[in-house]
Amino acid sequence: MYHMLLVRYGEISLKGKNRRRFEDALIRQMKLSLGDLPYGTIRKTFGRIYVSVSPETWRQAVEAIGRVFGVVSISPVVQVPLDMDALRATALTLGRKAPAGTFKIETKRVNKQFPMRTPEINYDLGGYVVTNTDHLTVDVHNPDIVINVEIRHEGAYLFSESIPALGGLPVSTSGRGLLLLSGGIDSPVAGFLSMKRGVTLEGLHFHSYPFTSQRAQEKVEELAKLLTPYNTKVQMRLWLCQFTEIQKALQQNPYPDLKITLMRRFMLRIADALARQRGILALITGDNLGQVASQTMHSIHTINAVTNLPVLRPLVTMDKQEIIDISRRIGTYETSILPYEDCCTVFVPKNPATRPKIAAAEEAESHMDVAGLVAEALANTQSKVITANDDDDIF
Ligand code: ATP
Ligand code: MG
């Protein structure tokens, strides 16, 4: 029954001179998210966006726009001619759909040529709804639902529902970030939360094929795919780095307790170099303070020392359960818990250091050809553009 969606956006309306850029990014992403769904004009007025949609597919359109960061809420709207009978009938339909309780009519009369004034319209429609339903009474001060009526030049809009959306900032408005994407629960959530703040994501995964399986890599591609609906252009470039030689070199290293620290330092060095090649200004990880040995304050300090890029860690203060809740909500959890080993679980030492020092890491690395191993790994890094439907193009 709905012909249009009223899309509200919050924070981006505060952006002063940048507002236009934010709105354009929001609308661009909305169109991409709508994809093949039918939609008509998209109009911006007074901090809202109206999208005309097909009455057959409005629900899918709500879902698609609901995945666009920056959108705060969505109301499905019925458009009717400027005629009181049509207005009454539609107000009643919306009233009938509402649960038992109190309501009020709230009219905005933008079109001053409309013969009835705002209070008269409220009174007329409110009376009509009350007399034709059994479950609603009027409460103009604190109603359970509001039936909104907007009298415009091209017709009247009516809506009563407001569906909450994700909020945040439109992707592409905060630059690009390189997400270190493992097959675990945390990094996809870290990616999702970075996109929520407007970051365009590229992903980087380290694999140790043939020690890790093809399935493990497919799992990571699947996780990337689950994030694409939120990402700029609803796709993601995923970099796959052959980490095997580094793993082998680390096996030879005489400091097994530092292995995870050294491994992470290699990952960050490679990520740093790739980000610089790509003009990317920040790295993103799923690190969480204190969760495992490599995530103590000492470990983070020693690992972080190999890069000057900002490393964003959106999960740093969260409890595991909070992270799991988000991963369930965004649909990555079931894939994350698939049992395929990643490069760290295969090579993990028994007693990793929880207080590794930078000097100790540097000493251990002095026995390795760090620059050569990083250059070789970079040379063995390929990317794919992952889209929601088809991810077979190697670039
Ligand atoms: P996750 O659930 O994201 O794997 P975790 O709690 O298991 O995180 P670690 O395995 O210690 O923690 O990894 C910490 C972070 O390092 C990950 O969140 C991810 O950003 C990065 N990382 C770990 N392994 C890889 C990998 N194979 N490829 C890319 N990034 C990785
Ligand atoms: Mg992990």
PDB file of N, CA, C and O in Angstrom, residues 168-203:
ATOM      1  N   GLY A 168      24.743   6.557  12.354  1.00  0.00           N
ATOM      2  CA  GLY A 168      26.130   6.669  11.890  1.00  0.00           C
ATOM      3  C   GLY A 168      26.278   7.698  10.783  1.00  0.00           C
ATOM      4  O   GLY A 168      25.445   8.598  10.636  1.00  0.00           O
ATOM      5  N   LEU A 169      27.351   7.547  10.014  1.00  0.00           N
ATOM      6  CA  LEU A 169      27.651   8.473   8.918  1.00  0.00           C
ATOM      7  C   LEU A 169      27.713   7.693   7.612  1.00  0.00           C
ATOM      8  O   LEU A 169      28.124   6.539   7.611  1.00  0.00           O
ATOM      9  N   PRO A 170      27.345   8.333   6.495  1.00  0.00           N
ATOM     10  CA  PRO A 170      27.373   7.594   5.225  1.00  0.00           C
ATOM     11  C   PRO A 170      28.790   7.142   4.873  1.00  0.00           C
ATOM     12  O   PRO A 170      29.742   7.926   5.024  1.00  0.00           O
ATOM     13  N   VAL A 171      28.907   5.892   4.422  1.00  0.00           N
ATOM     14  CA  VAL A 171      30.240   5.395   4.035  1.00  0.00           C
ATOM     15  C   VAL A 171      30.790   6.272   2.911  1.00  0.00           C
ATOM     16  O   VAL A 171      30.025   6.817   2.121  1.00  0.00           O
ATOM     17  N   SER A 172      32.086   6.390   2.906  1.00  0.00           N
ATOM     18  CA  SER A 172      32.877   7.196   1.960  1.00  0.00           C
ATOM     19  C   SER A 172      33.108   8.618   2.478  1.00  0.00           C
ATOM     20  O   SER A 172      33.917   9.333   1.926  1.00  0.00           O
ATOM     21  N   THR A 173      32.413   9.005   3.556  1.00  0.00           N
ATOM     22  CA  THR A 173      32.626  10.375   4.048  1.00  0.00           C
ATOM     23  C   THR A 173      33.777  10.460   5.050  1.00  0.00           C
ATOM     24  O   THR A 173      34.163  11.555   5.443  1.00  0.00           O
ATOM     25  N   SER A 174      34.327   9.331   5.484  1.00  0.00           N
ATOM     26  CA  SER A 174      35.439   9.376   6.449  1.00  0.00           C
ATOM     27  C   SER A 174      36.723   8.781   5.884  1.00  0.00           C
ATOM     28  O   SER A 174      37.585   8.357   6.633  1.00  0.00           O
ATOM     29  N   GLY A 175      36.844   8.694   4.575  1.00  0.00           N
ATOM     30  CA  GLY A 175      38.067   8.141   3.998  1.00  0.00           C
ATOM     31  C   GLY A 175      38.071   6.625   4.006  1.00  0.00           C
ATOM     32  O   GLY A 175      37.084   5.984   4.374  1.00  0.00           O
ATOM     33  N   ARG A 176      39.207   6.049   3.618  1.00  0.00           N
ATOM     34  CA  ARG A 176      39.294   4.590   3.505  1.00  0.00           C
ATOM     35  C   ARG A 176      40.136   3.999   4.628  1.00  0.00           C
ATOM     36  O   ARG A 176      41.094   4.621   5.081  1.00  0.00           O
ATOM     37  N   GLY A 177      39.779   2.806   5.064  1.00  0.00           N
ATOM     38  CA  GLY A 177      40.537   2.091   6.084  1.00  0.00           C
ATOM     39  C   GLY A 177      40.804   0.666   5.615  1.00  0.00           C
ATOM     40  O   GLY A 177      39.996   0.092   4.878  1.00  0.00           O
ATOM     41  N   LEU A 178      41.944   0.124   6.042  1.00  0.00           N
ATOM     42  CA  LEU A 178      42.285  -1.253   5.678  1.00  0.00           C
ATOM     43  C   LEU A 178      42.005  -2.148   6.879  1.00  0.00           C
ATOM     44  O   LEU A 178      42.669  -2.042   7.917  1.00  0.00           O
ATOM     45  N   LEU A 179      41.004  -3.008   6.737  1.00  0.00           N
ATOM     46  CA  LEU A 179      40.593  -3.903   7.823  1.00  0.00           C
ATOM     47  C   LEU A 179      41.391  -5.191   7.766  1.00  0.00           C
ATOM     48  O   LEU A 179      41.389  -5.887   6.750  1.00  0.00           O
ATOM     49  N   LEU A 180      42.087  -5.504   8.850  1.00  0.00           N
ATOM     50  CA  LEU A 180      42.747  -6.807   8.945  1.00  0.00           C
ATOM     51  C   LEU A 180      41.673  -7.830   9.296  1.00  0.00           C
ATOM     52  O   LEU A 180      41.162  -7.847  10.418  1.00  0.00           O
ATOM     53  N   LEU A 181      41.323  -8.591   8.297  1.00  0.00           N
ATOM     54  CA  LEU A 181      40.163  -9.464   8.418  1.00  0.00           C
ATOM     55  C   LEU A 181      40.612 -10.909   8.592  1.00  0.00           C
ATOM     56  O   LEU A 181      41.165 -11.514   7.676  1.00  0.00           O
ATOM     57  N   SER A 182      40.392 -11.448   9.788  1.00  0.00           N
ATOM     58  CA  SER A 182      40.703 -12.858  10.032  1.00  0.00           C
ATOM     59  C   SER A 182      39.414 -13.634   9.796  1.00  0.00           C
ATOM     60  O   SER A 182      38.429 -13.084   9.315  1.00  0.00           O
ATOM     61  N   GLY A 183      39.397 -14.869  10.158  1.00  0.00           N
ATOM     62  CA  GLY A 183      38.153 -15.611  10.023  1.00  0.00           C
ATOM     63  C   GLY A 183      37.358 -15.628  11.315  1.00  0.00           C
ATOM     64  O   GLY A 183      36.388 -16.361  11.446  1.00  0.00           O
ATOM     65  N   GLY A 184      37.774 -14.812  12.282  1.00  0.00           N
ATOM     66  CA  GLY A 184      37.159 -14.881  13.605  1.00  0.00           C
ATOM     67  C   GLY A 184      35.876 -14.072  13.738  1.00  0.00           C
ATOM     68  O   GLY A 184      35.325 -13.572  12.758  1.00  0.00           O
ATOM     69  N   ILE A 185      35.440 -13.933  14.974  1.00  0.00           N
ATOM     70  CA  ILE A 185      34.194 -13.214  15.250  1.00  0.00           C
ATOM     71  C   ILE A 185      34.441 -11.704  15.241  1.00  0.00           C
ATOM     72  O   ILE A 185      33.599 -10.921  14.809  1.00  0.00           O
ATOM     73  N   ASP A 186      35.619 -11.304  15.701  1.00  0.00           N
ATOM     74  CA  ASP A 186      35.815  -9.892  16.027  1.00  0.00           C
ATOM     75  C   ASP A 186      36.050  -8.969  14.836  1.00  0.00           C
ATOM     76  O   ASP A 186      35.449  -7.896  14.750  1.00  0.00           O
ATOM     77  N   SER A 187      36.954  -9.370  13.935  1.00  0.00           N
ATOM     78  CA  SER A 187      37.312  -8.401  12.897  1.00  0.00           C
ATOM     79  C   SER A 187      36.144  -8.012  11.980  1.00  0.00           C
ATOM     80  O   SER A 187      36.057  -6.841  11.604  1.00  0.00           O
ATOM     81  N   PRO A 188      35.221  -8.919  11.626  1.00  0.00           N
ATOM     82  CA  PRO A 188      34.087  -8.439  10.826  1.00  0.00           C
ATOM     83  C   PRO A 188      33.265  -7.381  11.578  1.00  0.00           C
ATOM     84  O   PRO A 188      32.793  -6.412  10.970  1.00  0.00           O
ATOM     85  N   VAL A 189      33.144  -7.566  12.890  1.00  0.00           N
ATOM     86  CA  VAL A 189      32.381  -6.581  13.680  1.00  0.00           C
ATOM     87  C   VAL A 189      33.134  -5.242  13.696  1.00  0.00           C
ATOM     88  O   VAL A 189      32.530  -4.169  13.565  1.00  0.00           O
ATOM     89  N   ALA A 190      34.469  -5.317  13.817  1.00  0.00           N
ATOM     90  CA  ALA A 190      35.265  -4.085  13.789  1.00  0.00           C
ATOM     91  C   ALA A 190      35.083  -3.375  12.446  1.00  0.00           C
ATOM     92  O   ALA A 190      34.992  -2.144  12.379  1.00  0.00           O
ATOM     93  N   GLY A 191      35.005  -4.158  11.385  1.00  0.00           N
ATOM     94  CA  GLY A 191      34.788  -3.565  10.052  1.00  0.00           C
ATOM     95  C   GLY A 191      33.434  -2.900   9.962  1.00  0.00           C
ATOM     96  O   GLY A 191      33.304  -1.762   9.484  1.00  0.00           O
ATOM     97  N   PHE A 192      32.426  -3.589  10.460  1.00  0.00           N
ATOM     98  CA  PHE A 192      31.063  -3.035  10.443  1.00  0.00           C
ATOM     99  C   PHE A 192      31.013  -1.702  11.202  1.00  0.00           C
ATOM    100  O   PHE A 192      30.469  -0.709  10.711  1.00  0.00           O
ATOM    101  N   LEU A 193      31.627  -1.686  12.377  1.00  0.00           N
ATOM    102  CA  LEU A 193      31.563  -0.463  13.197  1.00  0.00           C
ATOM    103  C   LEU A 193      32.372   0.678  12.570  1.00  0.00           C
ATOM    104  O   LEU A 193      32.017   1.853  12.740  1.00  0.00           O
ATOM    105  N   SER A 194      33.436   0.351  11.843  1.00  0.00           N
ATOM    106  CA  SER A 194      34.175   1.418  11.166  1.00  0.00           C
ATOM    107  C   SER A 194      33.340   1.997  10.030  1.00  0.00           C
ATOM    108  O   SER A 194      33.297   3.212   9.842  1.00  0.00           O
ATOM    109  N   MET A 195      32.682   1.110   9.293  1.00  0.00           N
ATOM    110  CA  MET A 195      31.810   1.614   8.223  1.00  0.00           C
ATOM    111  C   MET A 195      30.717   2.504   8.815  1.00  0.00           C
ATOM    112  O   MET A 195      30.316   3.491   8.216  1.00  0.00           O
ATOM    113  N   LYS A 196      30.276   2.143   9.993  1.00  0.00           N
ATOM    114  CA  LYS A 196      29.241   2.957  10.653  1.00  0.00           C
ATOM    115  C   LYS A 196      29.699   4.402  10.841  1.00  0.00           C
ATOM    116  O   LYS A 196      28.895   5.326  10.850  1.00  0.00           O
ATOM    117  N   ARG A 197      31.003   4.600  10.987  1.00  0.00           N
ATOM    118  CA  ARG A 197      31.509   5.966  11.122  1.00  0.00           C
ATOM    119  C   ARG A 197      31.980   6.539   9.787  1.00  0.00           C
ATOM    120  O   ARG A 197      32.786   7.475   9.756  1.00  0.00           O
ATOM    121  N   GLY A 198      31.488   5.965   8.697  1.00  0.00           N
ATOM    122  CA  GLY A 198      31.724   6.583   7.399  1.00  0.00           C
ATOM    123  C   GLY A 198      32.949   6.092   6.653  1.00  0.00           C
ATOM    124  O   GLY A 198      33.290   6.648   5.604  1.00  0.00           O
ATOM    125  N   VAL A 199      33.625   5.056   7.194  1.00  0.00           N
ATOM    126  CA  VAL A 199      34.855   4.574   6.552  1.00  0.00           C
ATOM    127  C   VAL A 199      34.516   3.625   5.396  1.00  0.00           C
ATOM    128  O   VAL A 199      33.653   2.764   5.527  1.00  0.00           O
ATOM    129  N   THR A 200      35.210   3.814   4.280  1.00  0.00           N
ATOM    130  CA  THR A 200      35.154   2.833   3.192  1.00  0.00           C
ATOM    131  C   THR A 200      36.193   1.760   3.486  1.00  0.00           C
ATOM    132  O   THR A 200      37.361   2.072   3.720  1.00  0.00           O
ATOM    133  N   LEU A 201      35.759   0.509   3.487  1.00  0.00           N
ATOM    134  CA  LEU A 201      36.675  -0.579   3.868  1.00  0.00           C
ATOM    135  C   LEU A 201      37.313  -1.252   2.679  1.00  0.00           C
ATOM    136  O   LEU A 201      36.654  -1.526   1.679  1.00  0.00           O
ATOM    137  N   GLU A 202      38.617  -1.548   2.836  1.00  0.00           N
ATOM    138  CA  GLU A 202      39.239  -2.601   2.056  1.00  0.00           C
ATOM    139  C   GLU A 202      39.645  -3.652   3.081  1.00  0.00           C
ATOM    140  O   GLU A 202      39.919  -3.319   4.242  1.00  0.00           O
ATOM    141  N   GLY A 203      39.673  -4.911   2.696  1.00  0.00           N
ATOM    142  CA  GLY A 203      40.023  -5.975   3.633  1.00  0.00           C
ATOM    143  C   GLY A 203      41.392  -6.552   3.292  1.00  0.00           C
ATOM    144  O   GLY A 203      41.802  -6.534   2.127  1.00  0.00           O
TER     145      GLY A 203
END
